[in-house]
PDB file of C-alpha atoms and ligand atoms in Angstrom:
ATOM      1  CA  MET A   1      67.558  67.167  25.194  1.00  0.00           C
ATOM      2  CA  GLU A   2      65.720  63.966  24.156  1.00  0.00           C
ATOM      3  CA  GLY A   3      66.433  60.408  25.339  1.00  0.00           C
ATOM      4  CA  ARG A   4      65.404  57.191  24.254  1.00  0.00           C
ATOM      5  CA  ILE A   5      62.700  55.323  26.103  1.00  0.00           C
ATOM      6  CA  HIS A   6      61.631  51.239  25.422  1.00  0.00           C
ATOM      7  CA  SER A   7      58.093  51.817  27.283  1.00  0.00           C
ATOM      8  CA  VAL A   8      56.915  52.588  30.758  1.00  0.00           C
ATOM      9  CA  GLN A   9      54.960  50.647  33.177  1.00  0.00           C
ATOM     10  CA  SER A  10      52.338  53.132  34.793  1.00  0.00           C
ATOM     11  CA  LEU A  11      52.516  51.196  38.016  1.00  0.00           C
ATOM     12  CA  GLY A  12      54.654  48.757  39.048  1.00  0.00           C
ATOM     13  CA  ALA A  13      55.473  46.910  42.453  1.00  0.00           C
ATOM     14  CA  VAL A  14      58.521  45.235  42.244  1.00  0.00           C
ATOM     15  CA  ASP A  15      60.845  47.813  41.023  1.00  0.00           C
ATOM     16  CA  GLY A  16      61.444  49.786  44.650  1.00  0.00           C
ATOM     17  CA  PRO A  17      59.186  51.056  47.626  1.00  0.00           C
ATOM     18  CA  GLY A  18      55.713  51.366  46.897  1.00  0.00           C
ATOM     19  CA  LEU A  19      53.318  51.792  43.962  1.00  0.00           C
ATOM     20  CA  ARG A  20      55.587  53.188  41.081  1.00  0.00           C
ATOM     21  CA  TYR A  21      56.188  54.989  37.508  1.00  0.00           C
ATOM     22  CA  VAL A  22      58.855  52.941  35.854  1.00  0.00           C
ATOM     23  CA  ILE A  23      60.566  54.079  33.047  1.00  0.00           C
ATOM     24  CA  PHE A  24      62.546  51.388  30.524  1.00  0.00           C
ATOM     25  CA  THR A  25      65.247  53.122  29.126  1.00  0.00           C
ATOM     26  CA  GLN A  26      66.073  51.569  25.530  1.00  0.00           C
ATOM     27  CA  GLY A  27      70.180  50.138  24.734  1.00  0.00           C
ATOM     28  CA  CYS A  28      72.532  48.373  27.274  1.00  0.00           C
ATOM     29  CA  PRO A  29      76.081  47.807  26.666  1.00  0.00           C
ATOM     30  CA  LEU A  30      75.872  44.466  28.408  1.00  0.00           C
ATOM     31  CA  ARG A  31      74.279  40.922  27.318  1.00  0.00           C
ATOM     32  CA  CYS A  32      73.332  39.228  30.256  1.00  0.00           C
ATOM     33  CA  LYS A  33      72.432  35.773  29.935  1.00  0.00           C
ATOM     34  CA  CYS A  34      69.144  35.745  32.143  1.00  0.00           C
ATOM     35  CA  CYS A  35      68.059  39.311  30.537  1.00  0.00           C
ATOM     36  CA  HIS A  36      64.179  39.845  30.388  1.00  0.00           C
ATOM     37  CA  ASN A  37      64.237  42.510  28.027  1.00  0.00           C
ATOM     38  CA  PRO A  38      66.627  41.688  24.946  1.00  0.00           C
ATOM     39  CA  ASP A  39      64.034  44.534  23.043  1.00  0.00           C
ATOM     40  CA  THR A  40      65.939  47.179  25.523  1.00  0.00           C
ATOM     41  CA  TRP A  41      69.335  46.249  24.321  1.00  0.00           C
ATOM     42  CA  ALA A  42      69.729  47.786  20.784  1.00  0.00           C
ATOM     43  CA  PHE A  43      71.135  51.760  20.827  1.00  0.00           C
ATOM     44  CA  GLY A  44      68.901  54.088  18.237  1.00  0.00           C
ATOM     45  CA  GLU A  45      65.768  52.398  19.047  1.00  0.00           C
ATOM     46  CA  GLY A  46      62.705  53.375  21.262  1.00  0.00           C
ATOM     47  CA  GLU A  47      60.403  56.338  21.866  1.00  0.00           C
ATOM     48  CA  GLN A  48      62.700  59.453  21.754  1.00  0.00           C
ATOM     49  CA  VAL A  49      60.998  61.824  24.515  1.00  0.00           C
ATOM     50  CA  THR A  50      62.080  65.084  26.656  1.00  0.00           C
ATOM     51  CA  PRO A  51      62.924  64.819  30.338  1.00  0.00           C
ATOM     52  CA  GLN A  52      60.116  67.423  30.532  1.00  0.00           C
ATOM     53  CA  GLU A  53      57.566  65.585  28.844  1.00  0.00           C
ATOM     54  CA  LEU A  54      58.135  62.037  30.400  1.00  0.00           C
ATOM     55  CA  ALA A  55      58.318  63.994  33.660  1.00  0.00           C
ATOM     56  CA  LYS A  56      54.982  65.322  33.132  1.00  0.00           C
ATOM     57  CA  ARG A  57      53.433  61.779  31.811  1.00  0.00           C
ATOM     58  CA  ALA A  58      54.514  60.216  35.309  1.00  0.00           C
ATOM     59  CA  LEU A  59      53.417  63.205  37.360  1.00  0.00           C
ATOM     60  CA  ARG A  60      49.879  62.125  35.990  1.00  0.00           C
ATOM     61  CA  PHE A  61      50.017  59.140  38.313  1.00  0.00           C
ATOM     62  CA  ARG A  62      51.472  60.991  40.732  1.00  0.00           C
ATOM     63  CA  PRO A  63      48.085  60.061  43.710  1.00  0.00           C
ATOM     64  CA  TYR A  64      49.163  56.708  43.253  1.00  0.00           C
ATOM     65  CA  TRP A  65      52.721  57.053  45.212  1.00  0.00           C
ATOM     66  CA  LYS A  66      51.578  56.315  48.302  1.00  0.00           C
ATOM     67  CA  ASN A  67      54.290  54.311  51.065  1.00  0.00           C
ATOM     68  CA  GLY A  68      56.865  55.627  49.594  1.00  0.00           C
ATOM     69  CA  GLY A  69      56.204  54.736  45.505  1.00  0.00           C
ATOM     70  CA  GLY A  70      57.626  57.642  42.952  1.00  0.00           C
ATOM     71  CA  VAL A  71      59.370  56.805  40.057  1.00  0.00           C
ATOM     72  CA  THR A  72      61.873  53.692  39.132  1.00  0.00           C
ATOM     73  CA  VAL A  73      64.111  54.377  35.495  1.00  0.00           C
ATOM     74  CA  THR A  74      65.137  50.740  34.555  1.00  0.00           C
ATOM     75  CA  GLY A  75      66.714  49.669  31.409  1.00  0.00           C
ATOM     76  CA  GLY A  76      67.701  48.483  29.339  1.00  0.00           C
ATOM     77  CA  GLU A  77      71.058  50.416  30.870  1.00  0.00           C
ATOM     78  CA  PRO A  78      69.956  54.183  32.390  1.00  0.00           C
ATOM     79  CA  LEU A  79      73.252  55.275  32.672  1.00  0.00           C
ATOM     80  CA  SER A  80      73.811  54.897  29.079  1.00  0.00           C
ATOM     81  CA  GLN A  81      72.117  58.126  28.630  1.00  0.00           C
ATOM     82  CA  PRO A  82      73.097  59.887  32.296  1.00  0.00           C
ATOM     83  CA  ASP A  83      72.177  63.149  30.853  1.00  0.00           C
ATOM     84  CA  PHE A  84      68.804  62.297  30.116  1.00  0.00           C
ATOM     85  CA  VAL A  85      68.496  60.408  33.080  1.00  0.00           C
ATOM     86  CA  ALA A  86      69.542  63.554  35.510  1.00  0.00           C
ATOM     87  CA  ALA A  87      67.383  65.727  34.222  1.00  0.00           C
ATOM     88  CA  LEU A  88      64.446  63.895  34.053  1.00  0.00           C
ATOM     89  CA  PHE A  89      65.400  62.714  37.812  1.00  0.00           C
ATOM     90  CA  SER A  90      66.233  66.639  38.939  1.00  0.00           C
ATOM     91  CA  ILE A  91      62.380  67.855  37.354  1.00  0.00           C
ATOM     92  CA  LEU A  92      61.050  64.821  39.737  1.00  0.00           C
ATOM     93  CA  ARG A  93      63.131  65.939  42.753  1.00  0.00           C
ATOM     94  CA  ALA A  94      61.848  69.703  42.637  1.00  0.00           C
ATOM     95  CA  GLU A  95      58.278  68.270  42.400  1.00  0.00           C
ATOM     96  CA  GLY A  96      59.283  65.789  45.889  1.00  0.00           C
ATOM     97  CA  VAL A  97      59.260  62.063  44.320  1.00  0.00           C
ATOM     98  CA  HIS A  98      61.518  59.743  44.930  1.00  0.00           C
ATOM     99  CA  THR A  99      63.796  58.367  42.245  1.00  0.00           C
ATOM    100  CA  ALA A 100      65.167  55.235  41.907  1.00  0.00           C
ATOM    101  CA  LEU A 101      68.045  54.329  39.419  1.00  0.00           C
ATOM    102  CA  ASP A 102      67.536  50.226  38.429  1.00  0.00           C
ATOM    103  CA  THR A 103      71.708  49.692  37.148  1.00  0.00           C
ATOM    104  CA  SER A 104      74.079  47.483  36.786  1.00  0.00           C
ATOM    105  CA  GLY A 105      76.420  50.329  37.396  1.00  0.00           C
ATOM    106  CA  ALA A 106      77.726  50.215  33.651  1.00  0.00           C
ATOM    107  CA  GLY A 107      79.694  53.357  32.230  1.00  0.00           C
ATOM    108  CA  ASP A 108      81.490  56.432  32.832  1.00  0.00           C
ATOM    109  CA  LEU A 109      81.288  57.027  36.980  1.00  0.00           C
ATOM    110  CA  ALA A 110      81.583  60.744  36.581  1.00  0.00           C
ATOM    111  CA  ALA A 111      78.204  60.542  34.527  1.00  0.00           C
ATOM    112  CA  ALA A 112      76.980  58.247  36.807  1.00  0.00           C
ATOM    113  CA  ARG A 113      77.469  60.606  39.728  1.00  0.00           C
ATOM    114  CA  ARG A 114      75.819  63.470  37.714  1.00  0.00           C
ATOM    115  CA  VAL A 115      72.526  60.700  37.909  1.00  0.00           C
ATOM    116  CA  LEU A 116      73.459  60.142  41.550  1.00  0.00           C
ATOM    117  CA  GLU A 117      72.715  63.757  42.531  1.00  0.00           C
ATOM    118  CA  GLN A 118      69.452  63.534  41.700  1.00  0.00           C
ATOM    119  CA  THR A 119      68.713  59.839  43.335  1.00  0.00           C
ATOM    120  CA  SER A 120      67.022  58.608  46.227  1.00  0.00           C
ATOM    121  CA  LEU A 121      67.704  55.313  45.670  1.00  0.00           C
ATOM    122  CA  VAL A 122      69.799  52.700  43.872  1.00  0.00           C
ATOM    123  CA  LEU A 123      68.650  49.386  42.883  1.00  0.00           C
ATOM    124  CA  ALA A 124      72.098  47.594  41.748  1.00  0.00           C
ATOM    125  CA  ASP A 125      72.333  44.379  40.273  1.00  0.00           C
ATOM    126  CA  LEU A 126      75.669  42.237  41.214  1.00  0.00           C
ATOM    127  CA  LYS A 127      75.592  39.979  38.610  1.00  0.00           C
ATOM    128  CA  SER A 128      78.415  37.315  39.689  1.00  0.00           C
ATOM    129  CA  PRO A 129      80.924  37.412  42.627  1.00  0.00           C
ATOM    130  CA  THR A 130      84.541  37.017  40.785  1.00  0.00           C
ATOM    131  CA  GLU A 131      85.406  39.113  37.200  1.00  0.00           C
ATOM    132  CA  GLU A 132      85.560  35.914  35.269  1.00  0.00           C
ATOM    133  CA  GLY A 133      81.975  35.103  36.449  1.00  0.00           C
ATOM    134  CA  TYR A 134      81.072  38.663  35.334  1.00  0.00           C
ATOM    135  CA  ARG A 135      82.792  38.745  32.004  1.00  0.00           C
ATOM    136  CA  GLU A 136      81.696  35.200  31.129  1.00  0.00           C
ATOM    137  CA  PHE A 137      77.843  35.779  31.856  1.00  0.00           C
ATOM    138  CA  CYS A 138      77.475  39.260  31.129  1.00  0.00           C
ATOM    139  CA  GLY A 139      80.117  40.911  29.666  1.00  0.00           C
ATOM    140  CA  GLY A 140      80.842  43.613  31.952  1.00  0.00           C
ATOM    141  CA  SER A 141      82.964  43.734  34.591  1.00  0.00           C
ATOM    142  CA  LEU A 142      82.833  42.921  38.824  1.00  0.00           C
ATOM    143  CA  ALA A 143      85.950  45.175  39.764  1.00  0.00           C
ATOM    144  CA  HIS A 144      83.658  48.286  37.683  1.00  0.00           C
ATOM    145  CA  THR A 145      80.504  47.330  39.338  1.00  0.00           C
ATOM    146  CA  LEU A 146      82.060  47.866  43.203  1.00  0.00           C
ATOM    147  CA  ASP A 147      83.334  50.959  41.707  1.00  0.00           C
ATOM    148  CA  PHE A 148      79.997  51.979  40.703  1.00  0.00           C
ATOM    149  CA  LEU A 149      78.834  50.871  44.476  1.00  0.00           C
ATOM    150  CA  ARG A 150      81.102  52.552  46.367  1.00  0.00           C
ATOM    151  CA  LEU A 151      80.289  55.666  44.680  1.00  0.00           C
ATOM    152  CA  THR A 152      77.098  55.162  45.980  1.00  0.00           C
ATOM    153  CA  GLU A 153      77.974  54.672  49.332  1.00  0.00           C
ATOM    154  CA  GLU A 154      80.494  57.579  49.221  1.00  0.00           C
ATOM    155  CA  MET A 155      77.510  59.574  48.070  1.00  0.00           C
ATOM    156  CA  GLY A 156      75.409  57.911  51.117  1.00  0.00           C
ATOM    157  CA  ILE A 157      72.684  56.882  48.699  1.00  0.00           C
ATOM    158  CA  PRO A 158      70.500  54.206  50.055  1.00  0.00           C
ATOM    159  CA  LEU A 159      71.475  50.945  48.372  1.00  0.00           C
ATOM    160  CA  TRP A 160      69.360  47.477  47.302  1.00  0.00           C
ATOM    161  CA  VAL A 161      71.811  45.651  46.079  1.00  0.00           C
ATOM    162  CA  ARG A 162      69.805  42.943  43.390  1.00  0.00           C
ATOM    163  CA  HIS A 163      70.933  39.140  42.792  1.00  0.00           C
ATOM    164  CA  VAL A 164      69.452  36.860  40.171  1.00  0.00           C
ATOM    165  CA  VAL A 165      69.791  33.560  41.271  1.00  0.00           C
ATOM    166  CA  ILE A 166      69.982  30.545  38.506  1.00  0.00           C
ATOM    167  CA  PRO A 167      70.133  27.169  39.241  1.00  0.00           C
ATOM    168  CA  GLY A 168      72.842  25.635  38.059  1.00  0.00           C
ATOM    169  CA  VAL A 169      74.641  28.961  37.137  1.00  0.00           C
ATOM    170  CA  THR A 170      74.774  31.485  40.361  1.00  0.00           C
ATOM    171  CA  ASP A 171      72.903  29.210  43.122  1.00  0.00           C
ATOM    172  CA  SER A 172      76.312  27.420  44.906  1.00  0.00           C
ATOM    173  CA  ALA A 173      76.522  28.025  48.564  1.00  0.00           C
ATOM    174  CA  GLY A 174      79.559  30.242  47.859  1.00  0.00           C
ATOM    175  CA  SER A 175      78.910  31.908  45.029  1.00  0.00           C
ATOM    176  CA  LEU A 176      75.297  33.115  47.190  1.00  0.00           C
ATOM    177  CA  ALA A 177      77.632  33.606  50.643  1.00  0.00           C
ATOM    178  CA  ALA A 178      80.158  35.919  48.596  1.00  0.00           C
ATOM    179  CA  ILE A 179      77.227  37.866  47.081  1.00  0.00           C
ATOM    180  CA  HIS A 180      76.095  38.491  50.529  1.00  0.00           C
ATOM    181  CA  ARG A 181      79.437  39.765  51.673  1.00  0.00           C
ATOM    182  CA  MET A 182      80.073  41.977  49.741  1.00  0.00           C
ATOM    183  CA  ALA A 183      77.003  43.456  49.626  1.00  0.00           C
ATOM    184  CA  HIS A 184      77.089  43.605  53.643  1.00  0.00           C
ATOM    185  CA  GLY A 185      80.499  45.232  52.687  1.00  0.00           C
ATOM    186  CA  PHE A 186      78.521  48.392  52.045  1.00  0.00           C
ATOM    187  CA  SER A 187      77.297  50.731  54.495  1.00  0.00           C
ATOM    188  CA  ASN A 188      74.646  52.268  52.016  1.00  0.00           C
ATOM    189  CA  LEU A 189      72.878  48.482  51.929  1.00  0.00           C
ATOM    190  CA  GLU A 190      69.453  48.370  53.266  1.00  0.00           C
ATOM    191  CA  LYS A 191      68.835  44.705  52.095  1.00  0.00           C
ATOM    192  CA  ILE A 192      69.732  42.400  49.111  1.00  0.00           C
ATOM    193  CA  GLU A 193      67.146  41.543  46.837  1.00  0.00           C
ATOM    194  CA  TRP A 194      67.778  38.062  45.802  1.00  0.00           C
ATOM    195  CA  LEU A 195      65.515  37.029  42.570  1.00  0.00           C
ATOM    196  CA  PRO A 196      64.750  33.094  41.641  1.00  0.00           C
ATOM    197  CA  PHE A 197      65.098  32.851  38.092  1.00  0.00           C
ATOM    198  CA  LYS A 198      62.402  32.460  35.703  1.00  0.00           C
ATOM    199  CA  THR A 199      61.579  31.869  32.195  1.00  0.00           C
ATOM    200  CA  LEU A 200      59.108  33.925  31.386  1.00  0.00           C
ATOM    201  CA  CYS A 201      61.079  35.455  28.691  1.00  0.00           C
ATOM    202  CA  LEU A 202      61.740  32.771  26.478  1.00  0.00           C
ATOM    203  CA  GLU A 203      58.569  33.752  24.111  1.00  0.00           C
ATOM    204  CA  LYS A 204      60.355  36.824  23.337  1.00  0.00           C
ATOM    205  CA  TYR A 205      63.506  35.882  22.537  1.00  0.00           C
ATOM    206  CA  GLY A 206      61.778  33.140  19.993  1.00  0.00           C
ATOM    207  CA  ARG A 207      60.006  36.536  18.471  1.00  0.00           C
ATOM    208  CA  MET A 208      62.876  38.333  18.294  1.00  0.00           C
ATOM    209  CA  GLY A 209      64.424  34.931  16.624  1.00  0.00           C
ATOM    210  CA  ILE A 210      67.512  35.080  19.163  1.00  0.00           C
ATOM    211  CA  PRO A 211      68.495  31.771  21.119  1.00  0.00           C
ATOM    212  CA  PHE A 212      67.856  32.375  24.981  1.00  0.00           C
ATOM    213  CA  PRO A 213      71.338  31.490  26.234  1.00  0.00           C
ATOM    214  CA  LEU A 214      70.168  29.618  29.615  1.00  0.00           C
ATOM    215  CA  GLU A 215      67.141  27.570  27.649  1.00  0.00           C
ATOM    216  CA  GLY A 216      66.309  24.218  29.177  1.00  0.00           C
ATOM    217  CA  THR A 217      67.394  25.618  32.483  1.00  0.00           C
ATOM    218  CA  PRO A 218      64.424  25.118  35.293  1.00  0.00           C
ATOM    219  CA  ALA A 219      62.837  28.206  36.944  1.00  0.00           C
ATOM    220  CA  LEU A 220      63.262  28.866  40.556  1.00  0.00           C
ATOM    221  CA  GLU A 221      60.232  28.874  43.281  1.00  0.00           C
ATOM    222  CA  ALA A 222      60.805  32.118  45.521  1.00  0.00           C
ATOM    223  CA  ASP A 223      59.704  29.850  48.303  1.00  0.00           C
ATOM    224  CA  ALA A 224      62.541  27.328  47.554  1.00  0.00           C
ATOM    225  CA  LEU A 225      65.012  30.055  46.826  1.00  0.00           C
ATOM    226  CA  GLN A 226      64.412  31.643  50.377  1.00  0.00           C
ATOM    227  CA  LYS A 227      64.620  28.081  52.428  1.00  0.00           C
ATOM    228  CA  THR A 228      68.070  27.884  50.832  1.00  0.00           C
ATOM    229  CA  LEU A 229      69.305  31.146  51.364  1.00  0.00           C
ATOM    230  CA  GLN A 230      67.459  30.431  55.491  1.00  0.00           C
ATOM    231  CA  LYS A 231      69.445  27.558  55.489  1.00  0.00           C
ATOM    232  CA  LEU A 232      72.755  28.741  54.753  1.00  0.00           C
ATOM    233  CA  GLY A 233      72.106  31.563  56.871  1.00  0.00           C
ATOM    234  CA  LEU A 234      71.994  34.161  54.073  1.00  0.00           C
ATOM    235  CA  TRP A 235      68.321  35.371  54.699  1.00  0.00           C
ATOM    236  CA  ASP A 236      68.392  38.838  56.107  1.00  0.00           C
ATOM    237  CA  ARG A 237      64.744  39.271  56.645  1.00  0.00           C
TER     238      ARG A 237
HETATM  239  S1  LIG B 301      72.230  45.229  32.215  1.00  0.00           S
HETATM  240 FE1  LIG B 301      69.643  44.347  32.348  1.00  0.00          FE
HETATM  241  S2  LIG B 301      69.000  45.028  30.241  1.00  0.00           S
HETATM  242 FE2  LIG B 301      71.103  44.639  30.092  1.00  0.00          FE
HETATM  243  S3  LIG B 301      71.677  42.825  29.434  1.00  0.00           S
HETATM  244 FE3  LIG B 301      71.359  42.833  31.737  1.00  0.00          FE
HETATM  245  S4  LIG B 301      69.465  42.038  32.378  1.00  0.00           S
HETATM  246 FE4  LIG B 301      69.614  42.811  30.604  1.00  0.00          FE
END
């Protein structure tokens, strides 16, 4: 069996606990307006690799995986290649490695279950608190995402919910409060990661010759976002 990956980051510090080997899979069914990785969208591109070979590459970095570190698979959408990711995680877990799945939750839930059986931590994007917002913002479904989150809860897998806060799009007090409420509805929630909108990907869109849907939207400073959330009583830490 082979999967398709876009790239790897040998030592990532922002996708799960500790230092991690981060694998970006190729192919995504969604089109989030704030996506930083449009080069991972196309299916059928990227490097083909077996789970065994990829695990071997990752394990070379094992000495750095202190403080809960390990391997994160992100995308693209990892659940678009469920058997590949499940096989990779299974090899890593047999070696005692912490595995994190960074996902939108899109895709077949029976297949997702096979991946979750090998997953130590789920980092799940909650993109909008409404079905309409989901359709408009990324072409996905809130109802499906909540079904996926319920599955992680039923399986007892620790959950970090991630939400990108975009000025003028997802930053209203009502929207932020709804995301906070939804995330805290899951008993397996460990934390919410509020991600301030950034514009670093503009250049990538330019190079690829595709318009960035949020062009002109200002980036958000992490400090300003924290202050807003604290004022609203939504800052958990
Ligand atoms: S799910 Fe991730 S990779 Fe896919 S479009 Fe959204 S942000 Fe981009």
